[in-house]
Structure formats: C-alpha cells, structure tokens
mmCIF file of C-alpha atoms in Angstrom:
data_model
loop_
_atom_site.group_PDB
_atom_site.id
_atom_site.type_symbol
_atom_site.label_atom_id
_atom_site.label_comp_id
_atom_site.label_asym_id
_atom_site.label_seq_id
_atom_site.Cartn_x
_atom_site.Cartn_y
_atom_site.Cartn_z
ATOM 1 C CA MET V 361 34.970 -7.311 -4.883
ATOM 2 C CA LYS V 362 37.399 -4.817 -3.386
ATOM 3 C CA LYS V 363 36.912 -3.930 0.267
ATOM 4 C CA LYS V 364 36.400 -0.246 -0.568
ATOM 5 C CA ASN V 365 33.617 -1.112 -3.028
ATOM 6 C CA LYS V 366 32.044 -3.432 -0.458
ATOM 7 C CA TYR V 367 31.998 -0.618 2.124
ATOM 8 C CA VAL V 368 30.470 1.792 -0.385
ATOM 9 C CA THR V 369 27.833 -0.794 -1.354
ATOM 10 C CA LEU V 370 27.019 -1.437 2.312
ATOM 11 C CA PHE V 371 26.673 2.270 3.071
ATOM 12 C CA LEU V 372 24.606 3.151 -0.002
ATOM 13 C CA SER V 373 22.392 0.080 0.391
ATOM 14 C CA THR V 374 21.553 0.737 4.032
ATOM 15 C CA LEU V 375 21.181 4.476 3.392
ATOM 16 C CA SER V 376 18.732 3.979 0.513
ATOM 17 C CA ILE V 377 16.787 1.225 2.270
ATOM 18 C CA SER V 378 16.483 3.322 5.410
ATOM 19 C CA ALA V 379 15.540 6.440 3.424
ATOM 20 C CA PHE V 380 12.627 4.759 1.654
ATOM 21 C CA THR V 381 11.342 2.519 4.434
ATOM 22 C CA PHE V 382 8.317 3.500 6.464
ATOM 23 C CA GLY V 383 7.020 1.435 9.337
ATOM 24 C CA GLY V 384 9.985 0.538 11.491
ATOM 25 C CA GLY V 385 12.404 -2.314 11.840
ATOM 26 C CA TYR V 386 10.199 -5.166 10.715
ATOM 27 C CA VAL V 387 9.691 -3.555 7.334
ATOM 28 C CA ILE V 388 13.408 -2.908 6.817
ATOM 29 C CA ILE V 389 14.252 -6.547 7.530
ATOM 30 C CA SER V 390 12.477 -7.731 4.385
ATOM 31 C CA LEU V 391 14.251 -5.091 2.303
ATOM 32 C CA LEU V 392 17.636 -6.004 3.796
ATOM 33 C CA LYS V 393 16.898 -9.652 2.975
ATOM 34 C CA LYS V 394 16.037 -8.802 -0.627
ATOM 35 C CA LYS V 395 19.183 -6.712 -1.031
ATOM 36 C CA PHE V 396 21.800 -8.835 0.731
ATOM 37 C CA CYS V 397 20.342 -12.340 0.231
ATOM 38 C CA ASP V 398 18.499 -12.190 -3.068
ATOM 39 C CA GLU V 399 20.396 -9.512 -5.034
ATOM 40 C CA LEU V 400 23.978 -9.527 -3.760
ATOM 41 C CA HIS V 401 24.046 -13.113 -2.397
ATOM 42 C CA TRP V 402 26.312 -12.048 0.477
ATOM 43 C CA ILE V 403 24.156 -13.766 3.106
ATOM 44 C CA GLU V 404 22.228 -17.044 3.078
ATOM 45 C CA GLU V 405 18.533 -17.047 3.987
ATOM 46 C CA ASP V 406 19.024 -19.137 7.119
ATOM 47 C CA GLU V 407 21.758 -16.721 8.262
ATOM 48 C CA MET V 408 19.353 -13.825 7.689
ATOM 49 C CA LEU V 409 16.768 -15.547 9.859
ATOM 50 C CA ASN V 410 19.321 -15.926 12.661
ATOM 51 C CA MET V 411 20.441 -12.311 12.260
ATOM 52 C CA THR V 412 16.822 -11.176 12.472
ATOM 53 C CA ALA V 413 16.425 -13.035 15.760
ATOM 54 C CA ILE V 414 19.588 -11.400 17.119
ATOM 55 C CA ALA V 415 18.443 -7.950 15.976
ATOM 56 C CA GLN V 416 15.016 -8.385 17.568
ATOM 57 C CA SER V 417 16.353 -9.612 20.884
ATOM 58 C CA SER V 418 19.048 -6.924 21.197
ATOM 59 C CA PRO V 419 18.255 -3.607 22.871
ATOM 60 C CA GLY V 420 17.641 -0.687 20.539
ATOM 61 C CA ALA V 421 15.916 -0.114 17.233
ATOM 62 C CA VAL V 422 15.406 -3.318 15.241
ATOM 63 C CA ALA V 423 16.303 -1.616 11.952
ATOM 64 C CA VAL V 424 19.661 -0.402 13.237
ATOM 65 C CA ASN V 425 20.375 -3.703 15.003
ATOM 66 C CA ALA V 426 19.641 -5.682 11.832
ATOM 67 C CA ALA V 427 21.865 -3.415 9.732
ATOM 68 C CA VAL V 428 24.684 -3.645 12.288
ATOM 69 C CA VAL V 429 24.520 -7.442 12.424
ATOM 70 C CA ILE V 430 24.511 -7.679 8.622
ATOM 71 C CA GLY V 431 27.377 -5.182 8.323
ATOM 72 C CA TYR V 432 29.409 -7.112 10.880
ATOM 73 C CA LYS V 433 28.786 -10.407 9.093
ATOM 74 C CA ILE V 434 29.822 -8.980 5.729
ATOM 75 C CA ALA V 435 32.699 -6.644 6.627
ATOM 76 C CA GLY V 436 33.494 -6.879 10.328
ATOM 77 C CA VAL V 437 33.416 -4.020 12.839
ATOM 78 C CA PHE V 438 33.946 -1.304 10.213
ATOM 79 C CA GLY V 439 31.096 -2.767 8.150
ATOM 80 C CA ALA V 440 28.833 -2.685 11.208
ATOM 81 C CA LEU V 441 29.728 0.962 11.811
ATOM 82 C CA ILE V 442 29.100 1.891 8.174
ATOM 83 C CA CYS V 443 25.716 0.146 8.177
ATOM 84 C CA ALA V 444 24.720 1.818 11.452
ATOM 85 C CA ILE V 445 25.556 5.265 10.071
ATOM 86 C CA GLY V 446 23.784 4.539 6.773
ATOM 87 C CA THR V 447 20.669 3.367 8.610
ATOM 88 C CA VAL V 448 20.543 6.253 11.105
ATOM 89 C CA ILE V 449 21.085 9.216 8.748
ATOM 90 C CA PRO V 450 17.671 9.199 6.952
ATOM 91 C CA PRO V 451 15.470 9.017 10.085
ATOM 92 C CA PHE V 452 17.660 11.617 11.787
ATOM 93 C CA VAL V 453 17.254 14.061 8.888
ATOM 94 C CA THR V 454 13.521 13.316 8.648
ATOM 95 C CA ILE V 455 12.935 13.921 12.358
ATOM 96 C CA LEU V 456 15.005 17.088 12.179
ATOM 97 C CA LEU V 457 12.873 18.438 9.315
ATOM 98 C CA ILE V 458 9.611 17.376 10.944
ATOM 99 C CA SER V 459 10.557 19.041 14.215
ATOM 100 C CA VAL V 460 11.129 22.321 12.376
ATOM 101 C CA CYS V 461 7.726 22.089 10.640
ATOM 102 C CA TYR V 462 5.808 20.241 13.359
ATOM 103 C CA GLU V 463 2.906 22.676 13.725
ATOM 104 C CA ALA V 464 2.220 22.731 9.978
ATOM 105 C CA PHE V 465 2.345 18.905 9.715
ATOM 106 C CA ARG V 466 0.193 18.290 12.767
ATOM 107 C CA GLU V 467 -2.854 20.048 11.410
ATOM 108 C CA ASN V 468 -2.467 19.283 7.674
ATOM 109 C CA LEU V 469 -5.268 16.975 6.470
ATOM 110 C CA ILE V 470 -3.321 15.806 3.399
ATOM 111 C CA VAL V 471 -0.306 14.708 5.451
ATOM 112 C CA SER V 472 -2.636 12.959 7.887
ATOM 113 C CA ALA V 473 -4.392 11.122 5.030
ATOM 114 C CA VAL V 474 -1.063 10.071 3.457
ATOM 115 C CA LEU V 475 0.131 8.659 6.772
ATOM 116 C CA LYS V 476 -3.128 6.690 7.183
ATOM 117 C CA GLY V 477 -2.709 5.231 3.689
ATOM 118 C CA MET V 478 0.882 4.271 4.394
ATOM 119 C CA GLN V 479 -0.275 2.216 7.397
ATOM 120 C CA SER V 480 -1.986 -0.228 5.029
ATOM 121 C CA GLY V 481 1.157 -0.701 2.973
ATOM 122 C CA ILE V 482 3.230 -1.178 6.098
ATOM 123 C CA ALA V 483 0.846 -3.866 7.356
ATOM 124 C CA ALA V 484 1.178 -5.710 4.046
ATOM 125 C CA VAL V 485 4.983 -5.602 4.144
ATOM 126 C CA ILE V 486 5.068 -6.845 7.756
ATOM 127 C CA ALA V 487 2.690 -9.680 6.820
ATOM 128 C CA ASP V 488 4.997 -10.592 3.914
ATOM 129 C CA VAL V 489 8.029 -10.706 6.227
ATOM 130 C CA THR V 490 6.153 -12.839 8.749
ATOM 131 C CA ILE V 491 5.019 -15.334 6.115
ATOM 132 C CA ASN V 492 8.528 -15.580 4.594
ATOM 133 C CA LEU V 493 10.210 -16.042 7.968
ATOM 134 C CA CYS V 494 7.597 -18.597 9.008
ATOM 135 C CA SER V 495 8.056 -20.636 5.828
ATOM 136 C CA ASN V 496 11.859 -20.456 6.171
ATOM 137 C CA THR V 497 11.596 -21.537 9.793
ATOM 138 C CA TYR V 498 9.346 -24.449 8.853
ATOM 139 C CA ARG V 499 11.710 -25.535 6.079
ATOM 140 C CA GLU V 500 14.782 -25.215 8.281
ATOM 141 C CA SER V 501 13.550 -26.375 11.679
ATOM 142 C CA GLY V 502 10.241 -28.139 11.216
ATOM 143 C CA VAL V 503 6.839 -27.919 12.815
ATOM 144 C CA LEU V 504 8.103 -27.484 16.374
ATOM 145 C CA SER V 505 9.716 -24.105 15.669
ATOM 146 C CA VAL V 506 6.577 -22.840 13.934
ATOM 147 C CA PHE V 507 4.566 -24.016 16.948
ATOM 148 C CA VAL V 508 6.906 -22.101 19.302
ATOM 149 C CA MET V 509 6.573 -18.988 17.118
ATOM 150 C CA ALA V 510 2.765 -19.263 17.181
ATOM 151 C CA ALA V 511 2.760 -19.862 20.946
ATOM 152 C CA ALA V 512 4.956 -16.789 21.472
ATOM 153 C CA PHE V 513 2.575 -14.685 19.379
ATOM 154 C CA ILE V 514 -0.485 -15.951 21.275
ATOM 155 C CA ALA V 515 1.208 -15.397 24.644
ATOM 156 C CA SER V 516 2.121 -11.840 23.696
ATOM 157 C CA TRP V 517 -1.031 -10.811 21.854
ATOM 158 C CA TYR V 518 -3.834 -12.520 23.749
ATOM 159 C CA TYR V 519 -2.380 -13.002 27.233
ATOM 160 C CA SER V 520 -0.162 -9.882 27.378
ATOM 161 C CA VAL V 521 2.852 -11.876 28.569
ATOM 162 C CA ASN V 522 5.891 -9.619 28.903
ATOM 163 C CA VAL V 523 8.107 -9.883 25.824
ATOM 164 C CA LEU V 524 11.177 -10.338 28.022
ATOM 165 C CA TRP V 525 9.730 -13.603 29.383
ATOM 166 C CA ILE V 526 8.900 -14.796 25.889
ATOM 167 C CA ILE V 527 12.452 -14.062 24.693
ATOM 168 C CA LEU V 528 13.991 -15.814 27.709
ATOM 169 C CA ILE V 529 11.765 -18.881 27.320
ATOM 170 C CA CYS V 530 12.446 -19.095 23.577
ATOM 171 C CA ALA V 531 16.186 -18.669 24.195
ATOM 172 C CA GLY V 532 16.054 -21.519 26.705
ATOM 173 C CA PHE V 533 14.118 -23.629 24.222
ATOM 174 C CA GLY V 534 16.691 -22.871 21.524
ATOM 175 C CA LEU V 535 19.567 -23.825 23.820
ATOM 176 C CA LEU V 536 17.920 -27.105 24.824
ATOM 177 C CA ARG V 537 17.189 -27.939 21.209
ATOM 178 C CA THR V 538 20.757 -27.126 20.143
ATOM 179 C CA PHE V 539 22.233 -29.280 22.912
ATOM 180 C CA TRP V 540 19.849 -32.094 22.005
ATOM 181 C CA LYS V 541 20.930 -31.921 18.329
ATOM 182 C CA MET V 542 24.606 -31.833 19.307
ATOM 183 C CA ARG V 543 24.125 -34.847 21.562
ATOM 184 C CA LYS V 544 22.305 -36.669 18.783
ATOM 185 C CA ASN V 545 25.159 -35.932 16.329
ATOM 186 C CA VAL V 546 27.756 -37.170 18.827
ATOM 187 C CA ASP V 547 25.778 -40.376 19.357
ATOM 188 C CA GLN V 548 25.533 -40.921 15.585
ATOM 189 C CA GLU V 549 29.279 -40.388 15.160
ATOM 190 C CA LYS V 550 29.973 -42.952 17.891
ATOM 191 C CA GLU V 551 27.779 -45.481 16.120
ATOM 192 C CA ASN V 552 29.659 -44.977 12.839
#
C-alpha cells in the first residue's frame, strides 16, 4: 500500500471511530483493535495489548494515546500526528456544538433518556474489551498475569489504592518478569 493511502486510511479510520464512539478511551480501544488488527492486519493482537498498556499508563486521554501509539507503530511520527488529529476532531466539534446549545440539552428529557440508555451499551463494550484483553493476556502470559490484573482491580476498586501506585508496582513486576525471562533464555542458550 502506498504511504499516501496508508495516511488517508489512518486518518479516516481514527476519525470515523472517534466520531461514533461514546464512552471514552476504553471503548475506542476495542474498535481500534477490530479495525487495525482484525480488518487491516497492520498490528498483531499481542502488540495491541502492549499498546493499550502504554496508552493507559501515559498522561492524557486514553483514546488519543491509543491512536497515537497505533499511528506511530504503523507510519511513524507523521502517522501518530494524523491519528491524533483524526481522534481529536469529533469530540472537539461535539463539545463545541454542545456548548452552544448547553441550556437546551441540560433540561431536555429525551436527551437525558438517550444518554442513560447509552450508558448500558458502553458498559457492555467495556466488558467485552476487558474479557478479550484478559483472555489474550492469559494466552500470552499465563495465569500469573491474570492474577496481577485481578489484584490491581481489587486494589483499586475495593481498597481505593492510588492508580499511580498500582501502575508503578505493575511496571516493576513487568520489569522483573522480563529480566527473569531474559536470564532464563541466556541460561538455555549456554546449555545448548
């Protein structure tokens, strides 16, 4: 595929996904996965899982971070810029329109009911993403990674542990595990 076509595909994909996604970054991640992993086959599933982790642990909106990481992986710095612009335009226009009509939207019962109904759909999409990522993590890394994910959820949800501490602890765990695997591979190569 020509570079120009790749840039156009990146821009239009992120623009359309962002335009029709309600519910924030966690919802857009599943749609980005379906587009770039399942449809276009530009990214592998395990790469998408790693990109999701990077997007979640980086400062800023998860949706924009995920799009930037994907754009960078596919087409470098210019791809990241294109994906960022494509992801930011729809919410910017929406917020601009809502701010102009804020008083009418605030008191409209129909708009309020539609937004309540959309919350159910958003919850279902987030649950789907969580289940897919959990199964991919289990397949790729085993029971220990799923245990760490569950422990992080419990620490955050039930014990109100600051997310920064959870991220730092999980990053430390990931580093230790990576070094352990590297050491194991070096030992196996020495034996052969």
